CSV table of C-alpha atoms in Angstrom, one decimal:
chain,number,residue,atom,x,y,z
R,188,UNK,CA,55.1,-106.4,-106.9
R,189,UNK,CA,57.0,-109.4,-105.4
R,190,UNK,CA,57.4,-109.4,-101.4
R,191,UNK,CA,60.1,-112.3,-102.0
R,192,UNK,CA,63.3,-112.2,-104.1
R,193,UNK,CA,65.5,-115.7,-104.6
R,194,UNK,CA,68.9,-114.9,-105.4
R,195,UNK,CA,71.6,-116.4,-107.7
R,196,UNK,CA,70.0,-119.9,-107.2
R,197,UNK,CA,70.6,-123.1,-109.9
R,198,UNK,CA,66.8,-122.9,-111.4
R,199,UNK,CA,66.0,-126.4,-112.7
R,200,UNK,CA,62.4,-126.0,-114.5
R,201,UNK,CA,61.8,-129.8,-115.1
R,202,UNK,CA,61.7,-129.8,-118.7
R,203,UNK,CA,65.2,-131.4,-119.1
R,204,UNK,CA,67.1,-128.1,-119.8
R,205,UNK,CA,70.1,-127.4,-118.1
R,206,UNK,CA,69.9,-125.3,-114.9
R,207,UNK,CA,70.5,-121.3,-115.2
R,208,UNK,CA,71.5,-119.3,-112.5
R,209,UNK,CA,69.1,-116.9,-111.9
R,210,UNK,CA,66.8,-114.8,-109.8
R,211,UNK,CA,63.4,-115.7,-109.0
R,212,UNK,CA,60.7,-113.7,-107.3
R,213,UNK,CA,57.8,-114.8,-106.0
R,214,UNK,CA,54.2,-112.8,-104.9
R,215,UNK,CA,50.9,-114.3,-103.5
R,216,UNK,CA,52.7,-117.8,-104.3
R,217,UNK,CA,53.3,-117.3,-107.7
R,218,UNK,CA,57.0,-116.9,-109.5
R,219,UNK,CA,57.3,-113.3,-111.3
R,220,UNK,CA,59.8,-111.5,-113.2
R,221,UNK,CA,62.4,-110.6,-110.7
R,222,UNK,CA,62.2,-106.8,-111.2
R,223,UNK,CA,58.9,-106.1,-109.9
R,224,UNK,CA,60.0,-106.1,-106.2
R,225,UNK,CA,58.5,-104.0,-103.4
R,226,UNK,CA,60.5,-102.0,-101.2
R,227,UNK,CA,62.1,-103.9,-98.0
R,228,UNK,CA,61.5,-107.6,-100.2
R,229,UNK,CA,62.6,-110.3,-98.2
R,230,UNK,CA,65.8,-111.7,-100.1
R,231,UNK,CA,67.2,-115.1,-100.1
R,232,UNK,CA,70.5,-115.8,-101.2
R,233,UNK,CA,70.2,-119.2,-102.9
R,234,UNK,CA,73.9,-119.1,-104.0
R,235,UNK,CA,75.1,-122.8,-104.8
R,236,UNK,CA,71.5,-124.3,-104.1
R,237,UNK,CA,69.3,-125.7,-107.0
R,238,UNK,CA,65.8,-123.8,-107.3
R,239,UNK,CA,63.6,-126.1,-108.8
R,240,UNK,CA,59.7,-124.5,-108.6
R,241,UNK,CA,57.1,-126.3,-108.4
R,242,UNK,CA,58.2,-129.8,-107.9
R,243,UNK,CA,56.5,-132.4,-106.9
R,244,UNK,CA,58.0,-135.6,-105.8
R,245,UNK,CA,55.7,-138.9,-106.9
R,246,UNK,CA,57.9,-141.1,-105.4
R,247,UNK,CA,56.0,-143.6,-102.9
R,248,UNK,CA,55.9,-147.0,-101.4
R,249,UNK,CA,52.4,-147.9,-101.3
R,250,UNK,CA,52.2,-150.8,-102.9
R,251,UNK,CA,48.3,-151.7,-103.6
C-alpha cells in the first residue's frame, strides 16, 4: 500500500504522448496504481502542475 498519493497532476511519461491528468501514488519510491493507499496517505494536490516521473535532466556544460 502507497503512503503517498499525487493528485490531479499533468503526468508526462517521456515517451512523446500527450500528458493525462491523473493520480499517481507512490510507496518505497516506486509509482503504484493509485488505489492501493494506506489509511492517513499523505496527499498532494498537484492540480495545474506537470508530473513527469522519473526524469532526468542531461543537460550540462562541461565541455571536455
Amino acid at each position: 500500500m502507497a503512503s503517498l498519493l499525487i493528485r490531479d497532476g499533468l503526468v508526462v511519461d517521456g515517451t512523446g504522448a500527450p500528458g493525462v491528468v491523473q493520480d499517481l501514488a507512490v510507496r518505497d519510491g516506486r509509482i503504484v496504481p493509485a488505489d492501493e493507499l494506506e489509511p492517513g496517505a499523505r496527499q498532494i494536490d498537484a492540480t495545474g502542475l506537470v508530473v513527469a516521473p522519473g526524469f532526468v535532466d542531461l543537460h550540462t556544460h562541461y565541455d571536455a
